[in-house]
Amino acid sequence: VDEAGEKMEAVGEKVESMEKSVSNAASAAVTAVESVIPTTYEEEPAQMPEEVPASKVEEERPRLLIRTTPVDPRFPTQNQTKHCYARYLEYHMCIKDKGDDAKACKKYYRYYQSICPTDWTEKWDEQRAEGIFPGPV
């Protein structure tokens, strides 16, 4: 029993020693941080700009209208890849049927421009120009 008691005392002393080491290290770390980061600021705070009346802000702000393709029940999932491709085809079929200047085709142009990545449409345009586009257009 005495041997166990002596071992327990030795362990207790080691724990106390380790606690002091950790405490000293923590104090040193806090001191190091405090030397780098000031706790008080001697500079005066920057002056706040004058408030602008809301009516003036509304007058100066340009209106931004954001539109995208309407919901299409043919494409109910989050993945809109097929939706993009269909809108691209619809636009080019419209142009083919009604001509390049057809006003009715502009909405299809906006639709595919809003939903399709530019890289895809550029690639498809190149493929159409080369005659190797895999669609019906």
mmCIF file of N, CA and C in Angstrom:
data_model
loop_
_atom_site.group_PDB
_atom_site.id
_atom_site.type_symbol
_atom_site.label_atom_id
_atom_site.label_comp_id
_atom_site.label_asym_id
_atom_site.label_seq_id
_atom_site.Cartn_x
_atom_site.Cartn_y
_atom_site.Cartn_z
ATOM 1 N N VAL A 1 0.839 -1.179 0.000
ATOM 2 C CA VAL A 1 0.000 0.000 0.000
ATOM 3 C C VAL A 1 0.886 1.245 0.000
ATOM 4 N N ASP A 2 1.999 1.196 0.719
ATOM 5 C CA ASP A 2 2.899 2.341 0.759
ATOM 6 C C ASP A 2 3.481 2.644 -0.627
ATOM 7 N N GLU A 3 3.774 1.606 -1.362
ATOM 8 C CA GLU A 3 4.324 1.774 -2.703
ATOM 9 C C GLU A 3 3.327 2.496 -3.607
ATOM 10 N N ALA A 4 2.065 2.109 -3.511
ATOM 11 C CA ALA A 4 1.020 2.742 -4.312
ATOM 12 C C ALA A 4 0.866 4.194 -3.914
ATOM 13 N N GLY A 5 0.944 4.488 -2.646
ATOM 14 C CA GLY A 5 0.832 5.863 -2.165
ATOM 15 C C GLY A 5 1.967 6.724 -2.686
ATOM 16 N N GLU A 6 3.187 6.156 -2.688
ATOM 17 C CA GLU A 6 4.345 6.897 -3.193
ATOM 18 C C GLU A 6 4.187 7.181 -4.692
ATOM 19 N N LYS A 7 3.680 6.197 -5.423
ATOM 20 C CA LYS A 7 3.465 6.398 -6.866
ATOM 21 C C LYS A 7 2.415 7.489 -7.105
ATOM 22 N N MET A 8 1.369 7.477 -6.292
ATOM 23 C CA MET A 8 0.315 8.485 -6.429
ATOM 24 C C MET A 8 0.859 9.879 -6.150
ATOM 25 N N GLU A 9 1.738 9.997 -5.148
ATOM 26 C CA GLU A 9 2.344 11.288 -4.847
ATOM 27 C C GLU A 9 3.207 11.758 -6.001
ATOM 28 N N ALA A 10 3.981 10.836 -6.588
ATOM 29 C CA ALA A 10 4.851 11.176 -7.713
ATOM 30 C C ALA A 10 4.012 11.655 -8.903
ATOM 31 N N VAL A 11 2.917 10.960 -9.144
ATOM 32 C CA VAL A 11 2.041 11.359 -10.246
ATOM 33 C C VAL A 11 1.438 12.724 -9.960
ATOM 34 N N GLY A 12 1.000 12.956 -8.736
ATOM 35 C CA GLY A 12 0.428 14.244 -8.350
ATOM 36 C C GLY A 12 1.420 15.373 -8.541
ATOM 37 N N GLU A 13 2.694 15.130 -8.182
ATOM 38 C CA GLU A 13 3.727 16.146 -8.351
ATOM 39 C C GLU A 13 3.948 16.439 -9.832
ATOM 40 N N LYS A 14 3.962 15.388 -10.667
ATOM 41 C CA LYS A 14 4.137 15.589 -12.111
ATOM 42 C C LYS A 14 2.979 16.397 -12.693
ATOM 43 N N VAL A 15 1.749 16.102 -12.250
ATOM 44 C CA VAL A 15 0.577 16.830 -12.734
ATOM 45 C C VAL A 15 0.689 18.300 -12.354
ATOM 46 N N GLU A 16 1.080 18.579 -11.094
ATOM 47 C CA GLU A 16 1.238 19.960 -10.654
ATOM 48 C C GLU A 16 2.302 20.672 -11.474
ATOM 49 N N SER A 17 3.401 19.978 -11.744
ATOM 50 C CA SER A 17 4.482 20.555 -12.538
ATOM 51 C C SER A 17 4.000 20.878 -13.949
ATOM 52 N N MET A 18 3.233 19.953 -14.520
ATOM 53 C CA MET A 18 2.709 20.164 -15.870
ATOM 54 C C MET A 18 1.708 21.320 -15.888
ATOM 55 N N GLU A 19 0.879 21.425 -14.861
ATOM 56 C CA GLU A 19 -0.090 22.514 -14.781
ATOM 57 C C GLU A 19 0.625 23.860 -14.719
ATOM 58 N N LYS A 20 1.718 23.934 -13.952
ATOM 59 C CA LYS A 20 2.481 25.176 -13.869
ATOM 60 C C LYS A 20 3.102 25.516 -15.218
ATOM 61 N N SER A 21 3.614 24.495 -15.915
ATOM 62 C CA SER A 21 4.217 24.721 -17.231
ATOM 63 C C SER A 21 3.181 25.260 -18.213
ATOM 64 N N VAL A 22 2.016 24.643 -18.199
ATOM 65 C CA VAL A 22 0.954 25.084 -19.099
ATOM 66 C C VAL A 22 0.525 26.494 -18.747
ATOM 67 N N SER A 23 0.399 26.788 -17.460
ATOM 68 C CA SER A 23 -0.005 28.116 -17.025
ATOM 69 C C SER A 23 1.025 29.152 -17.449
ATOM 70 N N ASN A 24 2.315 28.823 -17.266
ATOM 71 C CA ASN A 24 3.378 29.741 -17.674
ATOM 72 C C ASN A 24 3.366 29.953 -19.195
ATOM 73 N N ALA A 25 3.162 28.878 -19.948
ATOM 74 C CA ALA A 25 3.132 28.987 -21.405
ATOM 75 C C ALA A 25 1.946 29.838 -21.853
ATOM 76 N N ALA A 26 0.805 29.654 -21.213
ATOM 77 C CA ALA A 26 -0.381 30.436 -21.562
ATOM 78 C C ALA A 26 -0.150 31.908 -21.253
ATOM 79 N N SER A 27 0.453 32.197 -20.116
ATOM 80 C CA SER A 27 0.734 33.593 -19.761
ATOM 81 C C SER A 27 1.692 34.218 -20.760
ATOM 82 N N ALA A 28 2.695 33.456 -21.175
ATOM 83 C CA ALA A 28 3.659 33.964 -22.154
ATOM 84 C C ALA A 28 2.970 34.230 -23.489
ATOM 85 N N ALA A 29 2.056 33.356 -23.880
ATOM 86 C CA ALA A 29 1.342 33.538 -25.145
ATOM 87 C C ALA A 29 0.467 34.783 -25.092
ATOM 88 N N VAL A 30 -0.220 34.995 -23.987
ATOM 89 C CA VAL A 30 -1.074 36.172 -23.843
ATOM 90 C C VAL A 30 -0.229 37.432 -23.895
ATOM 91 N N THR A 31 0.906 37.421 -23.234
ATOM 92 C CA THR A 31 1.799 38.581 -23.246
ATOM 93 C C THR A 31 2.283 38.861 -24.655
ATOM 94 N N ALA A 32 2.641 37.811 -25.406
ATOM 95 C CA ALA A 32 3.119 37.979 -26.775
ATOM 96 C C ALA A 32 2.029 38.573 -27.663
ATOM 97 N N VAL A 33 0.810 38.096 -27.507
ATOM 98 C CA VAL A 33 -0.300 38.610 -28.315
ATOM 99 C C VAL A 33 -0.583 40.063 -27.953
ATOM 100 N N GLU A 34 -0.570 40.382 -26.652
ATOM 101 C CA GLU A 34 -0.845 41.747 -26.229
ATOM 102 C C GLU A 34 0.207 42.723 -26.738
ATOM 103 N N SER A 35 1.429 42.247 -26.909
ATOM 104 C CA SER A 35 2.478 43.146 -27.406
ATOM 105 C C SER A 35 2.268 43.446 -28.889
ATOM 106 N N VAL A 36 1.605 42.573 -29.597
ATOM 107 C CA VAL A 36 1.373 42.778 -31.029
ATOM 108 C C VAL A 36 0.071 43.534 -31.273
ATOM 109 N N ILE A 37 -0.960 43.205 -30.523
ATOM 110 C CA ILE A 37 -2.278 43.807 -30.710
ATOM 111 C C ILE A 37 -2.523 44.797 -29.588
ATOM 112 N N PRO A 38 -2.638 46.072 -29.923
ATOM 113 C CA PRO A 38 -2.877 47.056 -28.869
ATOM 114 C C PRO A 38 -4.271 46.880 -28.273
ATOM 115 N N THR A 39 -4.367 47.140 -26.980
ATOM 116 C CA THR A 39 -5.667 47.000 -26.317
ATOM 117 C C THR A 39 -6.451 48.300 -26.354
ATOM 118 N N THR A 40 -5.765 49.413 -26.608
ATOM 119 C CA THR A 40 -6.454 50.692 -26.736
ATOM 120 C C THR A 40 -6.009 51.339 -28.034
ATOM 121 N N TYR A 41 -6.856 52.180 -28.557
ATOM 122 C CA TYR A 41 -6.547 52.872 -29.802
ATOM 123 C C TYR A 41 -6.454 54.350 -29.515
ATOM 124 N N GLU A 42 -5.382 54.961 -30.019
ATOM 125 C CA GLU A 42 -5.191 56.372 -29.780
ATOM 126 C C GLU A 42 -5.785 57.213 -30.890
ATOM 127 N N GLU A 43 -6.100 56.577 -32.035
ATOM 128 C CA GLU A 43 -6.652 57.321 -33.158
ATOM 129 C C GLU A 43 -8.106 57.671 -32.880
ATOM 130 N N GLU A 44 -8.535 58.794 -33.437
ATOM 131 C CA GLU A 44 -9.927 59.163 -33.323
ATOM 132 C C GLU A 44 -10.717 58.364 -34.349
ATOM 133 N N PRO A 45 -11.936 57.989 -34.030
ATOM 134 C CA PRO A 45 -12.729 57.250 -35.005
ATOM 135 C C PRO A 45 -13.029 58.104 -36.234
ATOM 136 N N ALA A 46 -13.120 57.456 -37.369
ATOM 137 C CA ALA A 46 -13.412 58.175 -38.602
ATOM 138 C C ALA A 46 -14.800 58.796 -38.510
ATOM 139 N N GLN A 47 -14.948 59.947 -39.118
ATOM 140 C CA GLN A 47 -16.237 60.616 -39.078
ATOM 141 C C GLN A 47 -17.216 59.886 -39.988
ATOM 142 N N MET A 48 -18.418 59.757 -39.519
ATOM 143 C CA MET A 48 -19.459 59.098 -40.298
ATOM 144 C C MET A 48 -19.938 60.066 -41.371
ATOM 145 N N PRO A 49 -20.210 59.569 -42.579
ATOM 146 C CA PRO A 49 -20.719 60.465 -43.619
ATOM 147 C C PRO A 49 -22.133 60.924 -43.269
ATOM 148 N N GLU A 50 -22.493 62.052 -43.841
ATOM 149 C CA GLU A 50 -23.835 62.569 -43.593
ATOM 150 C C GLU A 50 -24.857 61.621 -44.195
ATOM 151 N N GLU A 51 -25.982 61.514 -43.543
ATOM 152 C CA GLU A 51 -27.036 60.647 -44.058
ATOM 153 C C GLU A 51 -27.669 61.285 -45.281
ATOM 154 N N VAL A 52 -27.936 60.459 -46.273
ATOM 155 C CA VAL A 52 -28.578 60.912 -47.499
ATOM 156 C C VAL A 52 -30.044 60.516 -47.415
ATOM 157 N N PRO A 53 -30.944 61.420 -47.689
ATOM 158 C CA PRO A 53 -32.366 61.073 -47.629
ATOM 159 C C PRO A 53 -32.694 59.926 -48.588
ATOM 160 N N ALA A 54 -33.600 59.071 -48.169
ATOM 161 C CA ALA A 54 -33.970 57.902 -48.972
ATOM 162 C C ALA A 54 -34.499 58.304 -50.341
ATOM 163 N N SER A 55 -35.206 59.415 -50.423
ATOM 164 C CA SER A 55 -35.761 59.854 -51.707
ATOM 165 C C SER A 55 -34.644 60.158 -52.707
ATOM 166 N N LYS A 56 -33.556 60.726 -52.227
ATOM 167 C CA LYS A 56 -32.442 61.044 -53.109
ATOM 168 C C LYS A 56 -31.728 59.781 -53.558
ATOM 169 N N VAL A 57 -31.616 58.809 -52.670
ATOM 170 C CA VAL A 57 -30.981 57.536 -53.017
ATOM 171 C C VAL A 57 -31.775 56.856 -54.122
ATOM 172 N N GLU A 58 -33.109 56.870 -53.991
ATOM 173 C CA GLU A 58 -33.966 56.244 -55.002
ATOM 174 C C GLU A 58 -33.804 56.934 -56.348
ATOM 175 N N GLU A 59 -33.637 58.263 -56.344
ATOM 176 C CA GLU A 59 -33.477 58.992 -57.589
ATOM 177 C C GLU A 59 -32.166 58.634 -58.275
ATOM 178 N N GLU A 60 -31.098 58.456 -57.503
ATOM 179 C CA GLU A 60 -29.777 58.214 -58.067
ATOM 180 C C GLU A 60 -29.545 56.763 -58.456
ATOM 181 N N ARG A 61 -30.250 55.840 -57.841
ATOM 182 C CA ARG A 61 -30.033 54.423 -58.088
ATOM 183 C C ARG A 61 -30.697 54.005 -59.398
ATOM 184 N N PRO A 62 -29.927 53.454 -60.344
ATOM 185 C CA PRO A 62 -30.556 52.988 -61.580
ATOM 186 C C PRO A 62 -31.381 51.738 -61.310
ATOM 187 N N ARG A 63 -32.449 51.607 -62.020
ATOM 188 C CA ARG A 63 -33.300 50.429 -61.857
ATOM 189 C C ARG A 63 -32.642 49.253 -62.551
ATOM 190 N N LEU A 64 -32.581 48.159 -61.868
ATOM 191 C CA LEU A 64 -31.995 46.947 -62.409
ATOM 192 C C LEU A 64 -33.075 45.894 -62.469
ATOM 193 N N LEU A 65 -33.335 45.410 -63.645
ATOM 194 C CA LEU A 65 -34.360 44.400 -63.836
ATOM 195 C C LEU A 65 -33.670 43.094 -64.195
ATOM 196 N N ILE A 66 -33.828 42.116 -63.336
ATOM 197 C CA ILE A 66 -33.194 40.824 -63.565
ATOM 198 C C ILE A 66 -34.260 39.843 -64.020
ATOM 199 N N ARG A 67 -34.007 39.231 -65.148
ATOM 200 C CA ARG A 67 -34.938 38.244 -65.685
ATOM 201 C C ARG A 67 -34.183 36.963 -65.984
ATOM 202 N N THR A 68 -34.899 35.881 -65.930
ATOM 203 C CA THR A 68 -34.335 34.606 -66.337
ATOM 204 C C THR A 68 -35.430 33.836 -67.052
ATOM 205 N N THR A 69 -35.115 32.675 -67.504
ATOM 206 C CA THR A 69 -36.098 31.870 -68.205
ATOM 207 C C THR A 69 -37.219 31.467 -67.260
ATOM 208 N N PRO A 70 -38.448 31.426 -67.752
ATOM 209 C CA PRO A 70 -39.543 31.017 -66.871
ATOM 210 C C PRO A 70 -39.461 29.527 -66.543
ATOM 211 N N VAL A 71 -40.178 29.131 -65.518
ATOM 212 C CA VAL A 71 -40.212 27.730 -65.119
ATOM 213 C C VAL A 71 -40.817 26.919 -66.258
ATOM 214 N N ASP A 72 -40.196 25.805 -66.555
ATOM 215 C CA ASP A 72 -40.668 24.936 -67.622
ATOM 216 C C ASP A 72 -40.947 23.565 -67.019
ATOM 217 N N PRO A 73 -42.183 23.092 -67.056
ATOM 218 C CA PRO A 73 -42.507 21.805 -66.425
ATOM 219 C C PRO A 73 -41.797 20.605 -67.057
ATOM 220 N N ARG A 74 -41.209 20.802 -68.218
ATOM 221 C CA ARG A 74 -40.443 19.709 -68.830
ATOM 222 C C ARG A 74 -39.140 19.441 -68.070
ATOM 223 N N PHE A 75 -38.707 20.428 -67.277
ATOM 224 C CA PHE A 75 -37.430 20.325 -66.570
ATOM 225 C C PHE A 75 -37.635 20.627 -65.091
ATOM 226 N N PRO A 76 -38.190 19.684 -64.325
ATOM 227 C CA PRO A 76 -38.548 19.956 -62.928
ATOM 228 C C PRO A 76 -37.395 19.842 -61.931
ATOM 229 N N THR A 77 -36.253 19.315 -62.327
ATOM 230 C CA THR A 77 -35.172 19.088 -61.367
ATOM 231 C C THR A 77 -34.258 20.299 -61.271
ATOM 232 N N GLN A 78 -33.353 20.241 -60.297
ATOM 233 C CA GLN A 78 -32.391 21.331 -60.129
ATOM 234 C C GLN A 78 -31.397 21.376 -61.279
ATOM 235 N N ASN A 79 -31.052 20.226 -61.820
ATOM 236 C CA ASN A 79 -30.107 20.190 -62.926
ATOM 237 C C ASN A 79 -30.792 20.751 -64.168
ATOM 238 N N GLN A 80 -30.321 21.889 -64.637
ATOM 239 C CA GLN A 80 -30.976 22.582 -65.745
ATOM 240 C C GLN A 80 -30.221 22.437 -67.066
ATOM 241 N N THR A 81 -29.374 21.416 -67.187
ATOM 242 C CA THR A 81 -28.593 21.216 -68.404
ATOM 243 C C THR A 81 -29.493 21.023 -69.619
ATOM 244 N N LYS A 82 -30.476 20.158 -69.516
ATOM 245 C CA LYS A 82 -31.380 19.900 -70.647
ATOM 246 C C LYS A 82 -32.222 21.138 -70.953
ATOM 247 N N HIS A 83 -32.580 21.866 -69.912
ATOM 248 C CA HIS A 83 -33.356 23.096 -70.095
ATOM 249 C C HIS A 83 -32.533 24.091 -70.916
ATOM 250 N N CYS A 84 -31.286 24.247 -70.579
ATOM 251 C CA CYS A 84 -30.379 25.133 -71.305
ATOM 252 C C CYS A 84 -30.307 24.728 -72.773
ATOM 253 N N TYR A 85 -30.071 23.461 -73.007
ATOM 254 C CA TYR A 85 -29.931 22.955 -74.372
ATOM 255 C C TYR A 85 -31.225 23.173 -75.168
ATOM 256 N N ALA A 86 -32.375 22.911 -74.548
ATOM 257 C CA ALA A 86 -33.664 23.094 -75.224
ATOM 258 C C ALA A 86 -33.885 24.562 -75.585
ATOM 259 N N ARG A 87 -33.549 25.469 -74.676
ATOM 260 C CA ARG A 87 -33.724 26.905 -74.960
ATOM 261 C C ARG A 87 -32.786 27.362 -76.085
ATOM 262 N N TYR A 88 -31.586 26.839 -76.097
ATOM 263 C CA TYR A 88 -30.640 27.155 -77.171
ATOM 264 C C TYR A 88 -31.218 26.688 -78.511
ATOM 265 N N LEU A 89 -31.736 25.472 -78.554
ATOM 266 C CA LEU A 89 -32.322 24.939 -79.786
ATOM 267 C C LEU A 89 -33.553 25.739 -80.207
ATOM 268 N N GLU A 90 -34.409 26.102 -79.232
ATOM 269 C CA GLU A 90 -35.609 26.879 -79.543
ATOM 270 C C GLU A 90 -35.249 28.209 -80.204
ATOM 271 N N TYR A 91 -34.228 28.862 -79.683
ATOM 272 C CA TYR A 91 -33.806 30.132 -80.267
ATOM 273 C C TYR A 91 -33.346 29.938 -81.703
ATOM 274 N N HIS A 92 -32.497 28.969 -81.930
ATOM 275 C CA HIS A 92 -31.947 28.793 -83.271
ATOM 276 C C HIS A 92 -32.989 28.250 -84.257
ATOM 277 N N MET A 93 -33.951 27.491 -83.782
ATOM 278 C CA MET A 93 -35.041 27.061 -84.659
ATOM 279 C C MET A 93 -35.919 28.255 -85.036
ATOM 280 N N CYS A 94 -36.147 29.150 -84.074
ATOM 281 C CA CYS A 94 -36.926 30.351 -84.332
ATOM 282 C C CYS A 94 -36.226 31.228 -85.368
ATOM 283 N N ILE A 95 -34.945 31.417 -85.200
ATOM 284 C CA ILE A 95 -34.160 32.219 -86.152
ATOM 285 C C ILE A 95 -34.206 31.578 -87.543
ATOM 286 N N LYS A 96 -34.115 30.278 -87.574
ATOM 287 C CA LYS A 96 -34.143 29.548 -88.848
ATOM 288 C C LYS A 96 -35.490 29.733 -89.541
ATOM 289 N N ASP A 97 -36.580 29.698 -88.756
ATOM 290 C CA ASP A 97 -37.922 29.812 -89.322
ATOM 291 C C ASP A 97 -38.320 31.250 -89.644
ATOM 292 N N LYS A 98 -37.951 32.209 -88.779
ATOM 293 C CA LYS A 98 -38.466 33.574 -88.903
ATOM 294 C C LYS A 98 -37.433 34.603 -89.339
ATOM 295 N N GLY A 99 -36.174 34.234 -89.390
ATOM 296 C CA GLY A 99 -35.139 35.175 -89.799
ATOM 297 C C GLY A 99 -34.381 35.757 -88.621
ATOM 298 N N ASP A 100 -33.211 36.322 -88.919
ATOM 299 C CA ASP A 100 -32.314 36.831 -87.878
ATOM 300 C C ASP A 100 -32.880 38.010 -87.090
ATOM 301 N N ASP A 101 -33.726 38.811 -87.710
ATOM 302 C CA ASP A 101 -34.231 40.019 -87.051
ATOM 303 C C ASP A 101 -35.599 39.836 -86.407
ATOM 304 N N ALA A 102 -36.064 38.623 -86.252
ATOM 305 C CA ALA A 102 -37.402 38.381 -85.723
ATOM 306 C C ALA A 102 -37.483 38.770 -84.248
ATOM 307 N N LYS A 103 -38.439 39.635 -83.933
ATOM 308 C CA LYS A 103 -38.620 40.074 -82.544
ATOM 309 C C LYS A 103 -39.087 38.934 -81.654
ATOM 310 N N ALA A 104 -39.854 38.011 -82.226
ATOM 311 C CA ALA A 104 -40.369 36.885 -81.439
ATOM 312 C C ALA A 104 -39.244 35.992 -80.926
ATOM 313 N N CYS A 105 -38.112 36.004 -81.580
ATOM 314 C CA CYS A 105 -36.989 35.138 -81.188
ATOM 315 C C CYS A 105 -36.152 35.729 -80.060
ATOM 316 N N LYS A 106 -36.309 37.017 -79.791
ATOM 317 C CA LYS A 106 -35.489 37.674 -78.772
ATOM 318 C C LYS A 106 -35.711 37.075 -77.382
ATOM 319 N N LYS A 107 -36.954 36.673 -77.104
ATOM 320 C CA LYS A 107 -37.205 36.089 -75.780
ATOM 321 C C LYS A 107 -36.458 34.773 -75.622
ATOM 322 N N TYR A 108 -36.369 33.979 -76.679
ATOM 323 C CA TYR A 108 -35.622 32.721 -76.604
ATOM 324 C C TYR A 108 -34.127 32.980 -76.416
ATOM 325 N N TYR A 109 -33.668 34.051 -77.041
ATOM 326 C CA TYR A 109 -32.263 34.435 -76.862
ATOM 327 C C TYR A 109 -31.998 34.773 -75.396
ATOM 328 N N ARG A 110 -32.875 35.597 -74.803
ATOM 329 C CA ARG A 110 -32.721 35.946 -73.383
ATOM 330 C C ARG A 110 -32.781 34.705 -72.500
ATOM 331 N N TYR A 111 -33.675 33.782 -72.835
ATOM 332 C CA TYR A 111 -33.832 32.580 -72.030
ATOM 333 C C TYR A 111 -32.543 31.770 -72.005
ATOM 334 N N TYR A 112 -32.007 31.479 -73.179
ATOM 335 C CA TYR A 112 -30.816 30.634 -73.159
ATOM 336 C C TYR A 112 -29.600 31.385 -72.637
ATOM 337 N N GLN A 113 -29.554 32.702 -72.863
ATOM 338 C CA GLN A 113 -28.437 33.476 -72.327
ATOM 339 C C GLN A 113 -28.462 33.511 -70.800
ATOM 340 N N SER A 114 -29.641 33.478 -70.203
ATOM 341 C CA SER A 114 -29.740 33.571 -68.752
ATOM 342 C C SER A 114 -29.484 32.237 -68.052
ATOM 343 N N ILE A 115 -29.680 31.136 -68.744
ATOM 344 C CA ILE A 115 -29.576 29.840 -68.070
ATOM 345 C C ILE A 115 -28.344 29.032 -68.496
ATOM 346 N N CYS A 116 -27.791 29.321 -69.661
ATOM 347 C CA CYS A 116 -26.667 28.525 -70.174
ATOM 348 C C CYS A 116 -25.319 29.155 -69.832
ATOM 349 N N PRO A 117 -24.353 28.341 -69.453
ATOM 350 C CA PRO A 117 -22.990 28.861 -69.275
ATOM 351 C C PRO A 117 -22.433 29.360 -70.615
ATOM 352 N N THR A 118 -21.720 30.454 -70.577
ATOM 353 C CA THR A 118 -21.183 31.056 -71.794
ATOM 354 C C THR A 118 -20.258 30.092 -72.540
ATOM 355 N N ASP A 119 -19.473 29.330 -71.807
ATOM 356 C CA ASP A 119 -18.563 28.376 -72.464
ATOM 357 C C ASP A 119 -19.327 27.402 -73.349
ATOM 358 N N TRP A 120 -20.456 26.947 -72.869
ATOM 359 C CA TRP A 120 -21.255 25.987 -73.647
ATOM 360 C C TRP A 120 -21.764 26.628 -74.923
ATOM 361 N N THR A 121 -22.367 27.815 -74.792
ATOM 362 C CA THR A 121 -22.959 28.443 -75.974
ATOM 363 C C THR A 121 -21.894 28.821 -76.993
ATOM 364 N N GLU A 122 -20.720 29.240 -76.533
ATOM 365 C CA GLU A 122 -19.632 29.543 -77.464
ATOM 366 C C GLU A 122 -19.206 28.280 -78.212
ATOM 367 N N LYS A 123 -19.101 27.178 -77.488
ATOM 368 C CA LYS A 123 -18.720 25.910 -78.118
ATOM 369 C C LYS A 123 -19.777 25.476 -79.131
ATOM 370 N N TRP A 124 -21.052 25.589 -78.753
ATOM 371 C CA TRP A 124 -22.127 25.206 -79.665
ATOM 372 C C TRP A 124 -22.138 26.094 -80.902
ATOM 373 N N ASP A 125 -21.883 27.397 -80.717
ATOM 374 C CA ASP A 125 -21.823 28.304 -81.868
ATOM 375 C C ASP A 125 -20.699 27.903 -82.814
ATOM 376 N N GLU A 126 -19.551 27.552 -82.260
ATOM 377 C CA GLU A 126 -18.426 27.094 -83.087
ATOM 378 C C GLU A 126 -18.794 25.813 -83.835
ATOM 379 N N GLN A 127 -19.448 24.888 -83.142
ATOM 380 C CA GLN A 127 -19.848 23.630 -83.772
ATOM 381 C C GLN A 127 -20.858 23.884 -84.890
ATOM 382 N N ARG A 128 -21.792 24.796 -84.685
ATOM 383 C CA ARG A 128 -22.757 25.111 -85.738
ATOM 384 C C ARG A 128 -22.044 25.704 -86.943
ATOM 385 N N ALA A 129 -21.062 26.599 -86.691
ATOM 386 C CA ALA A 129 -20.322 27.213 -87.792
ATOM 387 C C ALA A 129 -19.532 26.162 -88.570
ATOM 388 N N GLU A 130 -19.030 25.140 -87.891
ATOM 389 C CA GLU A 130 -18.247 24.097 -88.546
ATOM 390 C C GLU A 130 -19.128 22.988 -89.128
ATOM 391 N N GLY A 131 -20.440 23.040 -88.813
ATOM 392 C CA GLY A 131 -21.358 22.021 -89.315
ATOM 393 C C GLY A 131 -21.329 20.710 -88.551
ATOM 394 N N ILE A 132 -20.825 20.733 -87.317
ATOM 395 C CA ILE A 132 -20.752 19.495 -86.536
ATOM 396 C C ILE A 132 -21.568 19.561 -85.252
ATOM 397 N N PHE A 133 -22.527 20.495 -85.202
ATOM 398 C CA PHE A 133 -23.365 20.608 -84.000
ATOM 399 C C PHE A 133 -24.276 19.405 -83.913
ATOM 400 N N PRO A 134 -24.373 18.763 -82.722
ATOM 401 C CA PRO A 134 -25.138 17.521 -82.608
ATOM 402 C C PRO A 134 -26.645 17.706 -82.442
ATOM 403 N N GLY A 135 -27.162 18.872 -82.719
ATOM 404 C CA GLY A 135 -28.600 19.102 -82.552
ATOM 405 C C GLY A 135 -29.298 19.244 -83.881
ATOM 406 N N PRO A 136 -30.610 19.408 -83.855
ATOM 407 C CA PRO A 136 -31.392 19.483 -85.085
ATOM 408 C C PRO A 136 -31.317 20.839 -85.801
ATOM 409 N N VAL A 137 -30.587 21.779 -85.280
ATOM 410 C CA VAL A 137 -30.530 23.110 -85.904
ATOM 411 C C VAL A 137 -29.516 23.131 -87.008
#
